PDB file of C-alpha atoms in Angstrom:
ATOM      1  CA  MET A  76      -8.915 -11.345 -71.785  1.00 39.00           C
ATOM      2  CA  THR A  77      -9.245 -14.030 -74.136  1.00 43.00           C
ATOM      3  CA  SER A  78      -7.794 -16.638 -72.136  1.00 45.00           C
ATOM      4  CA  PHE A  79     -10.196 -15.379 -69.146  1.00 36.00           C
ATOM      5  CA  ILE A  80     -13.268 -15.885 -71.601  1.00 35.00           C
ATOM      6  CA  ARG A  81     -12.065 -19.278 -72.530  1.00 44.00           C
ATOM      7  CA  LEU A  82     -11.598 -20.248 -68.658  1.00 39.00           C
ATOM      8  CA  VAL A  83     -15.178 -18.915 -68.133  1.00 32.00           C
ATOM      9  CA  LEU A  84     -16.756 -21.137 -70.896  1.00 36.00           C
ATOM     10  CA  ALA A  85     -14.854 -24.115 -69.756  1.00 43.00           C
ATOM     11  CA  GLY A  86     -16.354 -23.677 -66.458  1.00 40.00           C
ATOM     12  CA  LEU A  87     -19.638 -23.234 -67.705  1.00 34.00           C
ATOM     13  CA  ALA A  88     -19.427 -26.349 -69.823  1.00 39.00           C
ATOM     14  CA  VAL A  89     -18.565 -28.361 -66.692  1.00 37.00           C
ATOM     15  CA  LEU A  90     -21.373 -27.069 -64.940  1.00 34.00           C
ATOM     16  CA  HIS A  91     -23.861 -27.722 -67.811  1.00 36.00           C
ATOM     17  CA  SER A  92     -22.791 -31.109 -67.690  1.00 34.00           C
ATOM     18  CA  ILE A  93     -24.160 -31.416 -64.247  1.00 33.00           C
ATOM     19  CA  VAL A  94     -27.583 -30.827 -65.489  1.00 32.00           C
ATOM     20  CA  SER A  95     -29.513 -30.499 -62.165  1.00 38.00           C
ATOM     21  CA  ILE A  96     -27.117 -28.931 -59.940  1.00 37.00           C
ATOM     22  CA  PRO A  97     -25.778 -26.121 -61.781  1.00 42.00           C
ATOM     23  CA  ALA A  98     -24.079 -24.469 -59.035  1.00 49.00           C
ATOM     24  CA  ALA A  99     -22.587 -27.508 -57.292  1.00 50.00           C
ATOM     25  CA  SER A 100     -19.506 -29.491 -57.851  1.00 53.00           C
ATOM     26  CA  ALA A 101     -19.787 -33.146 -58.646  1.00 55.00           C
ATOM     27  CA  GLY A 102     -18.180 -35.475 -55.899  1.00 67.00           C
ATOM     28  CA  GLU A 103     -18.778 -33.050 -53.080  1.00 85.00           C
ATOM     29  CA  THR A 104     -20.044 -34.458 -50.016  1.00 91.00           C
ATOM     30  CA  ILE A 105     -22.534 -32.660 -47.667  1.00 94.00           C
ATOM     31  CA  ARG A 106     -22.263 -33.579 -43.936  1.00 96.00           C
ATOM     32  CA  VAL A 107     -25.778 -33.662 -41.974  1.00 97.00           C
ATOM     33  CA  ASN A 108     -26.699 -34.506 -38.675  1.00 96.00           C
ATOM     34  CA  GLY A 109     -29.026 -33.217 -35.985  1.00 95.00           C
ATOM     35  CA  THR A 110     -32.129 -34.322 -33.919  1.00 94.00           C
ATOM     36  CA  GLY A 111     -33.312 -37.968 -34.518  1.00 94.00           C
ATOM     37  CA  SER A 112     -36.774 -36.825 -35.444  1.00 95.00           C
ATOM     38  CA  GLY A 113     -35.330 -34.724 -38.341  1.00 95.00           C
ATOM     39  CA  LEU A 114     -32.625 -37.251 -39.466  1.00 95.00           C
ATOM     40  CA  VAL A 115     -35.471 -39.873 -40.069  1.00 96.00           C
ATOM     41  CA  LEU A 116     -36.936 -37.336 -42.416  1.00 95.00           C
ATOM     42  CA  MET A 117     -33.713 -36.481 -44.154  1.00 96.00           C
ATOM     43  CA  LYS A 118     -32.914 -40.025 -45.150  1.00 95.00           C
ATOM     44  CA  PRO A 119     -35.716 -40.267 -47.938  1.00 96.00           C
ATOM     45  CA  LEU A 120     -34.944 -36.453 -48.690  1.00 96.00           C
ATOM     46  CA  LEU A 121     -31.437 -37.384 -49.468  1.00 95.00           C
ATOM     47  CA  ALA A 122     -32.212 -40.316 -51.789  1.00 94.00           C
ATOM     48  CA  ALA A 123     -34.936 -38.112 -53.730  1.00 95.00           C
ATOM     49  CA  PHE A 124     -32.297 -35.386 -54.249  1.00 95.00           C
ATOM     50  CA  GLN A 125     -29.732 -37.806 -55.171  1.00 92.00           C
ATOM     51  CA  LYS A 126     -32.002 -39.540 -57.612  1.00 90.00           C
ATOM     52  CA  GLU A 127     -32.848 -36.141 -59.381  1.00 84.00           C
ATOM     53  CA  GLN A 128     -29.518 -34.580 -59.228  1.00 81.00           C
ATOM     54  CA  GLY A 129     -26.767 -37.066 -58.495  1.00 76.00           C
ATOM     55  CA  GLY A 130     -23.086 -36.245 -58.129  1.00 83.00           C
ATOM     56  CA  ILE A 131     -23.359 -35.207 -54.753  1.00 89.00           C
ATOM     57  CA  SER A 132     -22.927 -37.526 -51.727  1.00 90.00           C
ATOM     58  CA  PHE A 133     -24.162 -37.462 -48.051  1.00 94.00           C
ATOM     59  CA  SER A 134     -22.354 -38.313 -44.821  1.00 93.00           C
ATOM     60  CA  MET A 135     -24.919 -38.708 -42.022  1.00 93.00           C
ATOM     61  CA  GLU A 136     -23.810 -40.672 -38.907  1.00 91.00           C
ATOM     62  CA  LYS A 137     -25.715 -41.595 -35.834  1.00 92.00           C
ATOM     63  CA  SER A 138     -27.969 -38.607 -34.294  1.00 92.00           C
ATOM     64  CA  LEU A 139     -25.856 -36.040 -32.282  1.00 91.00           C
ATOM     65  CA  GLY A 140     -28.959 -34.174 -31.341  1.00 91.00           C
ATOM     66  CA  SER A 141     -29.490 -30.602 -31.893  1.00 93.00           C
ATOM     67  CA  SER A 142     -26.964 -28.540 -29.696  1.00 93.00           C
ATOM     68  CA  ALA A 143     -23.903 -30.930 -30.370  1.00 95.00           C
ATOM     69  CA  SER A 144     -24.735 -30.910 -34.490  1.00 96.00           C
ATOM     70  CA  ILE A 145     -25.083 -26.969 -34.122  1.00 97.00           C
ATOM     71  CA  LYS A 146     -21.743 -26.975 -32.483  1.00 96.00           C
ATOM     72  CA  ALA A 147     -20.126 -29.240 -35.061  1.00 96.00           C
ATOM     73  CA  THR A 148     -21.452 -26.925 -38.005  1.00 96.00           C
ATOM     74  CA  ALA A 149     -19.989 -23.800 -36.440  1.00 95.00           C
ATOM     75  CA  LYS A 150     -16.831 -25.644 -36.078  1.00 95.00           C
ATOM     76  CA  ASN A 151     -16.754 -26.646 -39.893  1.00 94.00           C
ATOM     77  CA  ALA A 152     -17.382 -30.587 -38.948  1.00 96.00           C
ATOM     78  CA  LEU A 153     -20.846 -30.559 -40.416  1.00 96.00           C
ATOM     79  CA  ASP A 154     -22.449 -28.540 -43.296  1.00 96.00           C
ATOM     80  CA  LEU A 155     -25.986 -28.767 -42.096  1.00 97.00           C
ATOM     81  CA  ALA A 156     -27.628 -29.311 -38.887  1.00 97.00           C
ATOM     82  CA  VAL A 157     -31.266 -30.338 -38.446  1.00 97.00           C
ATOM     83  CA  SER A 158     -32.263 -28.709 -35.242  1.00 96.00           C
ATOM     84  CA  GLY A 159     -35.419 -29.060 -33.038  1.00 94.00           C
ATOM     85  CA  ARG A 160     -34.887 -25.591 -31.750  1.00 94.00           C
ATOM     86  CA  PRO A 161     -33.690 -22.355 -33.179  1.00 94.00           C
ATOM     87  CA  LEU A 162     -30.263 -20.766 -32.739  1.00 95.00           C
ATOM     88  CA  LYS A 163     -29.342 -19.194 -29.402  1.00 93.00           C
ATOM     89  CA  PRO A 164     -27.859 -15.524 -29.898  1.00 94.00           C
ATOM     90  CA  ALA A 165     -24.441 -16.870 -28.881  1.00 93.00           C
ATOM     91  CA  GLU A 166     -24.669 -19.594 -31.754  1.00 93.00           C
ATOM     92  CA  SER A 167     -25.806 -16.890 -34.137  1.00 92.00           C
ATOM     93  CA  ALA A 168     -22.608 -15.027 -33.515  1.00 93.00           C
ATOM     94  CA  GLU A 169     -20.507 -17.846 -34.456  1.00 92.00           C
ATOM     95  CA  GLY A 170     -21.151 -17.318 -38.012  1.00 92.00           C
ATOM     96  CA  LEU A 171     -24.288 -19.425 -38.432  1.00 95.00           C
ATOM     97  CA  ALA A 172     -27.383 -19.093 -40.244  1.00 95.00           C
ATOM     98  CA  GLN A 173     -31.026 -20.539 -39.851  1.00 94.00           C
ATOM     99  CA  GLN A 174     -34.156 -21.227 -41.572  1.00 94.00           C
ATOM    100  CA  GLU A 175     -37.275 -22.367 -40.291  1.00 94.00           C
ATOM    101  CA  TYR A 176     -37.737 -25.660 -42.147  1.00 97.00           C
ATOM    102  CA  GLY A 177     -41.254 -26.855 -40.823  1.00 97.00           C
ATOM    103  CA  LYS A 178     -43.549 -28.567 -38.433  1.00 98.00           C
ATOM    104  CA  ILE A 179     -43.985 -32.178 -37.415  1.00 98.00           C
ATOM    105  CA  PRO A 180     -47.039 -33.344 -35.624  1.00 98.00           C
ATOM    106  CA  PHE A 181     -46.132 -34.081 -31.951  1.00 98.00           C
ATOM    107  CA  ALA A 182     -47.937 -37.490 -31.592  1.00 98.00           C
ATOM    108  CA  VAL A 183     -48.988 -39.734 -28.687  1.00 98.00           C
ATOM    109  CA  VAL A 184     -47.636 -43.228 -29.419  1.00 98.00           C
ATOM    110  CA  THR A 185     -47.856 -46.493 -27.796  1.00 98.00           C
ATOM    111  CA  ASN A 186     -46.422 -49.851 -27.636  1.00 97.00           C
ATOM    112  CA  ARG A 187     -47.820 -52.030 -30.652  1.00 96.00           C
ATOM    113  CA  LYS A 188     -49.620 -54.471 -28.252  1.00 95.00           C
ATOM    114  CA  VAL A 189     -51.711 -51.528 -26.419  1.00 96.00           C
ATOM    115  CA  GLU A 190     -55.243 -51.779 -27.855  1.00 92.00           C
ATOM    116  CA  VAL A 191     -55.949 -48.160 -27.618  1.00 94.00           C
ATOM    117  CA  ASN A 192     -56.696 -45.895 -30.594  1.00 93.00           C
ATOM    118  CA  GLY A 193     -57.369 -42.556 -29.018  1.00 96.00           C
ATOM    119  CA  LEU A 194     -56.929 -40.544 -25.862  1.00 97.00           C
ATOM    120  CA  THR A 195     -58.005 -37.242 -24.272  1.00 97.00           C
ATOM    121  CA  LEU A 196     -55.414 -34.669 -23.166  1.00 97.00           C
ATOM    122  CA  ASN A 197     -56.899 -35.288 -19.748  1.00 96.00           C
ATOM    123  CA  GLU A 198     -56.366 -38.870 -19.960  1.00 97.00           C
ATOM    124  CA  LEU A 199     -52.783 -38.360 -20.985  1.00 97.00           C
ATOM    125  CA  VAL A 200     -52.366 -35.912 -18.057  1.00 97.00           C
ATOM    126  CA  ALA A 201     -53.576 -38.736 -15.826  1.00 96.00           C
ATOM    127  CA  MET A 202     -50.921 -40.924 -16.963  1.00 95.00           C
ATOM    128  CA  TYR A 203     -48.167 -38.773 -16.417  1.00 96.00           C
ATOM    129  CA  ALA A 204     -49.296 -37.875 -12.977  1.00 95.00           C
ATOM    130  CA  GLY A 205     -49.502 -41.405 -11.992  1.00 93.00           C
ATOM    131  CA  GLN A 206     -53.278 -41.322 -11.619  1.00 94.00           C
ATOM    132  CA  THR A 207     -53.860 -44.140 -14.025  1.00 93.00           C
ATOM    133  CA  ALA A 208     -51.528 -47.330 -13.696  1.00 91.00           C
ATOM    134  CA  LYS A 209     -52.957 -49.598 -16.311  1.00 94.00           C
ATOM    135  CA  TRP A 210     -54.392 -49.752 -19.863  1.00 95.00           C
ATOM    136  CA  PRO A 211     -57.934 -51.106 -20.311  1.00 93.00           C
ATOM    137  CA  GLY A 212     -56.366 -54.297 -21.264  1.00 90.00           C
ATOM    138  CA  GLY A 213     -54.761 -54.777 -18.022  1.00 92.00           C
ATOM    139  CA  GLU A 214     -51.158 -53.907 -19.071  1.00 92.00           C
ATOM    140  CA  LEU A 215     -49.108 -51.672 -16.593  1.00 95.00           C
ATOM    141  CA  MET A 216     -48.574 -48.225 -18.188  1.00 94.00           C
ATOM    142  CA  ARG A 217     -44.886 -47.282 -18.812  1.00 95.00           C
ATOM    143  CA  VAL A 218     -44.446 -43.541 -19.538  1.00 96.00           C
ATOM    144  CA  VAL A 219     -41.353 -42.606 -21.673  1.00 97.00           C
ATOM    145  CA  LEU A 220     -39.963 -39.339 -20.635  1.00 97.00           C
ATOM    146  CA  ARG A 221     -37.309 -37.268 -22.153  1.00 96.00           C
ATOM    147  CA  PRO A 222     -34.620 -35.073 -20.149  1.00 94.00           C
ATOM    148  CA  ASN A 223     -36.458 -32.004 -18.496  1.00 93.00           C
ATOM    149  CA  GLU A 224     -34.341 -29.715 -20.494  1.00 92.00           C
ATOM    150  CA  ASP A 225     -35.047 -31.182 -24.006  1.00 93.00           C
ATOM    151  CA  ILE A 226     -37.195 -29.602 -26.286  1.00 93.00           C
ATOM    152  CA  ASP A 227     -39.694 -32.517 -26.430  1.00 95.00           C
ATOM    153  CA  SER A 228     -40.231 -32.095 -22.805  1.00 96.00           C
ATOM    154  CA  LYS A 229     -41.243 -28.354 -23.091  1.00 96.00           C
ATOM    155  CA  LEU A 230     -43.265 -29.044 -25.749  1.00 96.00           C
ATOM    156  CA  LEU A 231     -45.149 -31.619 -23.537  1.00 97.00           C
ATOM    157  CA  ARG A 232     -45.447 -29.209 -20.630  1.00 97.00           C
ATOM    158  CA  SER A 233     -46.855 -26.444 -22.967  1.00 97.00           C
ATOM    159  CA  LEU A 234     -49.995 -28.566 -24.104  1.00 97.00           C
ATOM    160  CA  SER A 235     -51.612 -27.491 -20.808  1.00 97.00           C
ATOM    161  CA  PRO A 236     -50.912 -26.202 -16.966  1.00 98.00           C
ATOM    162  CA  GLU A 237     -52.332 -29.665 -15.862  1.00 98.00           C
ATOM    163  CA  MET A 238     -49.677 -31.288 -18.422  1.00 98.00           C
ATOM    164  CA  ASP A 239     -46.919 -29.142 -17.026  1.00 98.00           C
ATOM    165  CA  ARG A 240     -47.626 -30.257 -13.226  1.00 98.00           C
ATOM    166  CA  ALA A 241     -48.164 -33.720 -14.461  1.00 97.00           C
ATOM    167  CA  VAL A 242     -44.803 -33.819 -15.973  1.00 97.00           C
ATOM    168  CA  THR A 243     -43.101 -32.498 -12.930  1.00 97.00           C
ATOM    169  CA  VAL A 244     -44.608 -35.216 -10.906  1.00 96.00           C
ATOM    170  CA  ALA A 245     -43.392 -37.685 -13.711  1.00 95.00           C
ATOM    171  CA  GLN A 246     -39.910 -36.423 -13.593  1.00 93.00           C
ATOM    172  CA  GLY A 247     -39.728 -37.178  -9.840  1.00 92.00           C
ATOM    173  CA  ARG A 248     -40.797 -40.679 -10.157  1.00 88.00           C
ATOM    174  CA  LYS A 249     -38.514 -43.797 -10.228  1.00 84.00           C
ATOM    175  CA  ASP A 250     -40.597 -46.056 -12.268  1.00 82.00           C
ATOM    176  CA  MET A 251     -40.331 -43.911 -15.171  1.00 89.00           C
ATOM    177  CA  LEU A 252     -38.449 -44.799 -18.486  1.00 95.00           C
ATOM    178  CA  LEU A 253     -36.190 -42.185 -19.816  1.00 96.00           C
ATOM    179  CA  GLY A 254     -35.158 -41.725 -23.596  1.00 95.00           C
ATOM    180  CA  MET A 255     -32.129 -39.487 -23.688  1.00 93.00           C
ATOM    181  CA  THR A 256     -32.743 -39.053 -27.608  1.00 93.00           C
ATOM    182  CA  ASP A 257     -35.458 -39.163 -29.925  1.00 94.00           C
ATOM    183  CA  ASN A 258     -34.354 -42.333 -31.221  1.00 94.00           C
ATOM    184  CA  ASP A 259     -33.985 -43.831 -27.691  1.00 95.00           C
ATOM    185  CA  ALA A 260     -37.615 -42.841 -26.740  1.00 96.00           C
ATOM    186  CA  PHE A 261     -38.867 -44.379 -29.922  1.00 97.00           C
ATOM    187  CA  GLU A 262     -36.746 -47.619 -29.133  1.00 97.00           C
ATOM    188  CA  CYS A 263     -38.431 -47.489 -25.585  1.00 97.00           C
ATOM    189  CA  VAL A 264     -41.827 -47.498 -26.835  1.00 98.00           C
ATOM    190  CA  LYS A 265     -41.395 -50.152 -29.450  1.00 97.00           C
ATOM    191  CA  LYS A 266     -39.820 -52.606 -27.092  1.00 97.00           C
ATOM    192  CA  THR A 267     -41.698 -51.943 -23.812  1.00 97.00           C
ATOM    193  CA  GLU A 268     -44.897 -53.697 -23.167  1.00 96.00           C
ATOM    194  CA  GLY A 269     -47.479 -50.795 -22.117  1.00 96.00           C
ATOM    195  CA  ALA A 270     -45.180 -48.121 -22.884  1.00 97.00           C
ATOM    196  CA  VAL A 271     -46.399 -44.606 -23.993  1.00 97.00           C
ATOM    197  CA  GLY A 272     -44.915 -41.212 -24.882  1.00 97.00           C
ATOM    198  CA  MET A 273     -44.877 -38.259 -27.177  1.00 97.00           C
ATOM    199  CA  LEU A 274     -42.751 -38.184 -30.054  1.00 97.00           C
ATOM    200  CA  ALA A 275     -42.424 -36.348 -33.494  1.00 98.00           C
ATOM    201  CA  LEU A 276     -44.653 -38.092 -36.034  1.00 98.00           C
ATOM    202  CA  SER A 277     -41.502 -38.609 -38.391  1.00 97.00           C
ATOM    203  CA  LEU A 278     -40.209 -41.264 -35.962  1.00 97.00           C
ATOM    204  CA  PRO A 279     -43.235 -43.853 -36.368  1.00 97.00           C
ATOM    205  CA  LEU A 280     -43.595 -42.850 -39.912  1.00 97.00           C
ATOM    206  CA  SER A 281     -39.923 -44.240 -40.495  1.00 95.00           C
ATOM    207  CA  GLU A 282     -41.005 -47.687 -39.305  1.00 95.00           C
ATOM    208  CA  PRO A 283     -44.654 -48.264 -40.205  1.00 93.00           C
ATOM    209  CA  ASN A 284     -46.509 -50.553 -37.762  1.00 93.00           C
ATOM    210  CA  ALA A 285     -43.604 -50.499 -35.199  1.00 96.00           C
ATOM    211  CA  VAL A 286     -45.974 -48.495 -32.795  1.00 97.00           C
ATOM    212  CA  ASN A 287     -49.400 -47.268 -32.508  1.00 97.00           C
ATOM    213  CA  VAL A 288     -50.148 -43.467 -33.356  1.00 98.00           C
ATOM    214  CA  VAL A 289     -52.997 -42.615 -31.226  1.00 97.00           C
ATOM    215  CA  ARG A 290     -55.761 -39.882 -31.804  1.00 98.00           C
ATOM    216  CA  MET A 291     -55.721 -36.999 -29.592  1.00 97.00           C
ATOM    217  CA  ASN A 292     -59.026 -35.487 -28.536  1.00 97.00           C
ATOM    218  CA  GLY A 293     -60.485 -37.486 -31.463  1.00 97.00           C
ATOM    219  CA  VAL A 294     -58.144 -36.052 -34.075  1.00 98.00           C
ATOM    220  CA  GLN A 295     -55.533 -38.114 -36.002  1.00 98.00           C
ATOM    221  CA  PRO A 296     -51.929 -36.643 -35.913  1.00 98.00           C
ATOM    222  CA  THR A 297     -51.329 -35.986 -39.621  1.00 98.00           C
ATOM    223  CA  VAL A 298     -49.824 -33.387 -41.806  1.00 98.00           C
ATOM    224  CA  ALA A 299     -52.948 -32.600 -43.413  1.00 98.00           C
ATOM    225  CA  ASN A 300     -54.763 -32.069 -40.163  1.00 98.00           C
ATOM    226  CA  LEU A 301     -51.927 -30.028 -38.972  1.00 98.00           C
ATOM    227  CA  ALA A 302     -52.141 -27.876 -42.039  1.00 97.00           C
ATOM    228  CA  ALA A 303     -55.835 -27.507 -41.691  1.00 98.00           C
ATOM    229  CA  GLY A 304     -55.304 -26.448 -37.967  1.00 97.00           C
ATOM    230  CA  LYS A 305     -57.299 -29.393 -36.728  1.00 98.00           C
ATOM    231  CA  TYR A 306     -54.391 -30.791 -35.104  1.00 98.00           C
ATOM    232  CA  PRO A 307     -52.664 -28.390 -32.831  1.00 96.00           C
ATOM    233  CA  TYR A 308     -49.354 -30.026 -31.253  1.00 97.00           C
ATOM    234  CA  ALA A 309     -46.312 -29.680 -33.449  1.00 97.00           C
ATOM    235  CA  LYS A 310     -42.484 -29.750 -33.115  1.00 97.00           C
ATOM    236  CA  SER A 311     -40.722 -27.401 -35.254  1.00 96.00           C
ATOM    237  CA  LEU A 312     -37.490 -27.960 -37.330  1.00 97.00           C
ATOM    238  CA  HIS A 313     -34.794 -25.671 -38.168  1.00 97.00           C
ATOM    239  CA  LEU A 314     -32.053 -26.001 -40.754  1.00 97.00           C
ATOM    240  CA  ILE A 315     -28.830 -24.541 -39.479  1.00 97.00           C
ATOM    241  CA  THR A 316     -25.856 -23.705 -41.815  1.00 96.00           C
ATOM    242  CA  ARG A 317     -22.798 -21.491 -42.000  1.00 95.00           C
ATOM    243  CA  ARG A 318     -23.549 -18.346 -43.395  1.00 92.00           C
ATOM    244  CA  GLU A 319     -20.949 -18.922 -46.118  1.00 90.00           C
ATOM    245  CA  THR A 320     -21.856 -22.088 -47.395  1.00 89.00           C
ATOM    246  CA  THR A 321     -21.037 -24.387 -50.112  1.00 91.00           C
ATOM    247  CA  PRO A 322     -22.887 -24.498 -53.719  1.00 92.00           C
ATOM    248  CA  ALA A 323     -23.935 -28.066 -52.997  1.00 93.00           C
ATOM    249  CA  VAL A 324     -25.545 -27.315 -49.663  1.00 95.00           C
ATOM    250  CA  ALA A 325     -27.363 -24.417 -51.184  1.00 93.00           C
ATOM    251  CA  SER A 326     -28.495 -26.766 -53.854  1.00 93.00           C
ATOM    252  CA  PHE A 327     -29.664 -29.169 -51.392  1.00 95.00           C
ATOM    253  CA  MET A 328     -31.543 -26.444 -49.414  1.00 94.00           C
ATOM    254  CA  LYS A 329     -33.291 -25.145 -52.529  1.00 94.00           C
ATOM    255  CA  PHE A 330     -34.361 -28.762 -53.347  1.00 95.00           C
ATOM    256  CA  LEU A 331     -35.933 -29.054 -49.610  1.00 96.00           C
ATOM    257  CA  GLY A 332     -38.295 -26.105 -50.536  1.00 95.00           C
ATOM    258  CA  SER A 333     -39.089 -27.152 -54.109  1.00 95.00           C
ATOM    259  CA  ARG A 334     -42.497 -29.011 -54.828  1.00 95.00           C
ATOM    260  CA  LYS A 335     -40.721 -32.242 -54.943  1.00 96.00           C
ATOM    261  CA  GLY A 336     -38.945 -31.900 -51.429  1.00 96.00           C
ATOM    262  CA  ARG A 337     -42.004 -30.436 -49.946  1.00 96.00           C
ATOM    263  CA  ALA A 338     -44.119 -33.498 -51.020  1.00 97.00           C
ATOM    264  CA  VAL A 339     -41.602 -36.064 -49.844  1.00 97.00           C
ATOM    265  CA  ALA A 340     -41.383 -34.138 -46.516  1.00 97.00           C
ATOM    266  CA  ALA A 341     -44.977 -34.255 -46.101  1.00 97.00           C
ATOM    267  CA  LYS A 342     -45.195 -37.801 -46.922  1.00 97.00           C
ATOM    268  CA  TYR A 343     -42.810 -38.571 -43.988  1.00 96.00           C
ATOM    269  CA  GLY A 344     -44.474 -36.347 -41.509  1.00 97.00           C
ATOM    270  CA  LEU A 345     -43.250 -32.727 -41.892  1.00 98.00           C
ATOM    271  CA  LEU A 346     -45.381 -29.729 -43.001  1.00 98.00           C
ATOM    272  CA  TYR A 347     -43.094 -27.302 -44.819  1.00 97.00           C
ATOM    273  CA  THR A 348     -43.274 -23.518 -43.641  1.00 94.00           C
ATOM    274  CA  GLY A 349     -40.448 -22.255 -45.464  1.00 81.00           C
ATOM    275  CA  ALA A 350     -37.704 -19.811 -44.317  1.00 58.00           C
ATOM    276  CA  LYS A 351     -38.399 -17.382 -41.889  1.00 45.00           C
TER     277      LYS A 351
END
């Protein structure tokens, strides 16, 4: 019994030395991936977590997207997937757990050279339907689409029945630009004159002044306006882990829900909604 007590006390001493992460092991690496709009949000959060609680490192490669990251988490190739969609029943059956993390304003963005500050939903519908071909400044409108099965396309369709029909028309046009991932779509808008698309606000916030973020129906897409119910369009993010996760992952998840974690997330585009 005495040996056991000594062992417990030694363990507590080690944990106490890691002041801000009492349950995590120093030197542990958390492997993170997911949707591009989630990963750009994770970067400042990882930095803030390490600044407060050091001793844990992170591995975050180029975005794999939601589905591939969920699969990798199930196979223990990742520890945390930041997903743009909730788990499917078959994925939950693979030993995965999920938390709703929060909502990001789903914003209209244009190429930096487009001199337009606001649009109405009807004007956006006309762009996707091909009824409006040029901007007021004379630039050719280049609509940036996402794959039809992508969550962003589903969100876009959900804005209104008219937008649903306009997206169907746009998907059949040959002059559309296609961003396969969040990051691809963002790069298309950045680099293509006259480009317009709808993206999660975290992407333009990750590169200030790279694109124009446009008011929709007179309302600026901000976390404050989303929280106040003034801006209705949002993309949800979900945190996916294995049910039996590591102390380091649990510590990071706790940080994401802390006052500091919520404040950093809000600065970079996410309204924290908590575990559901």
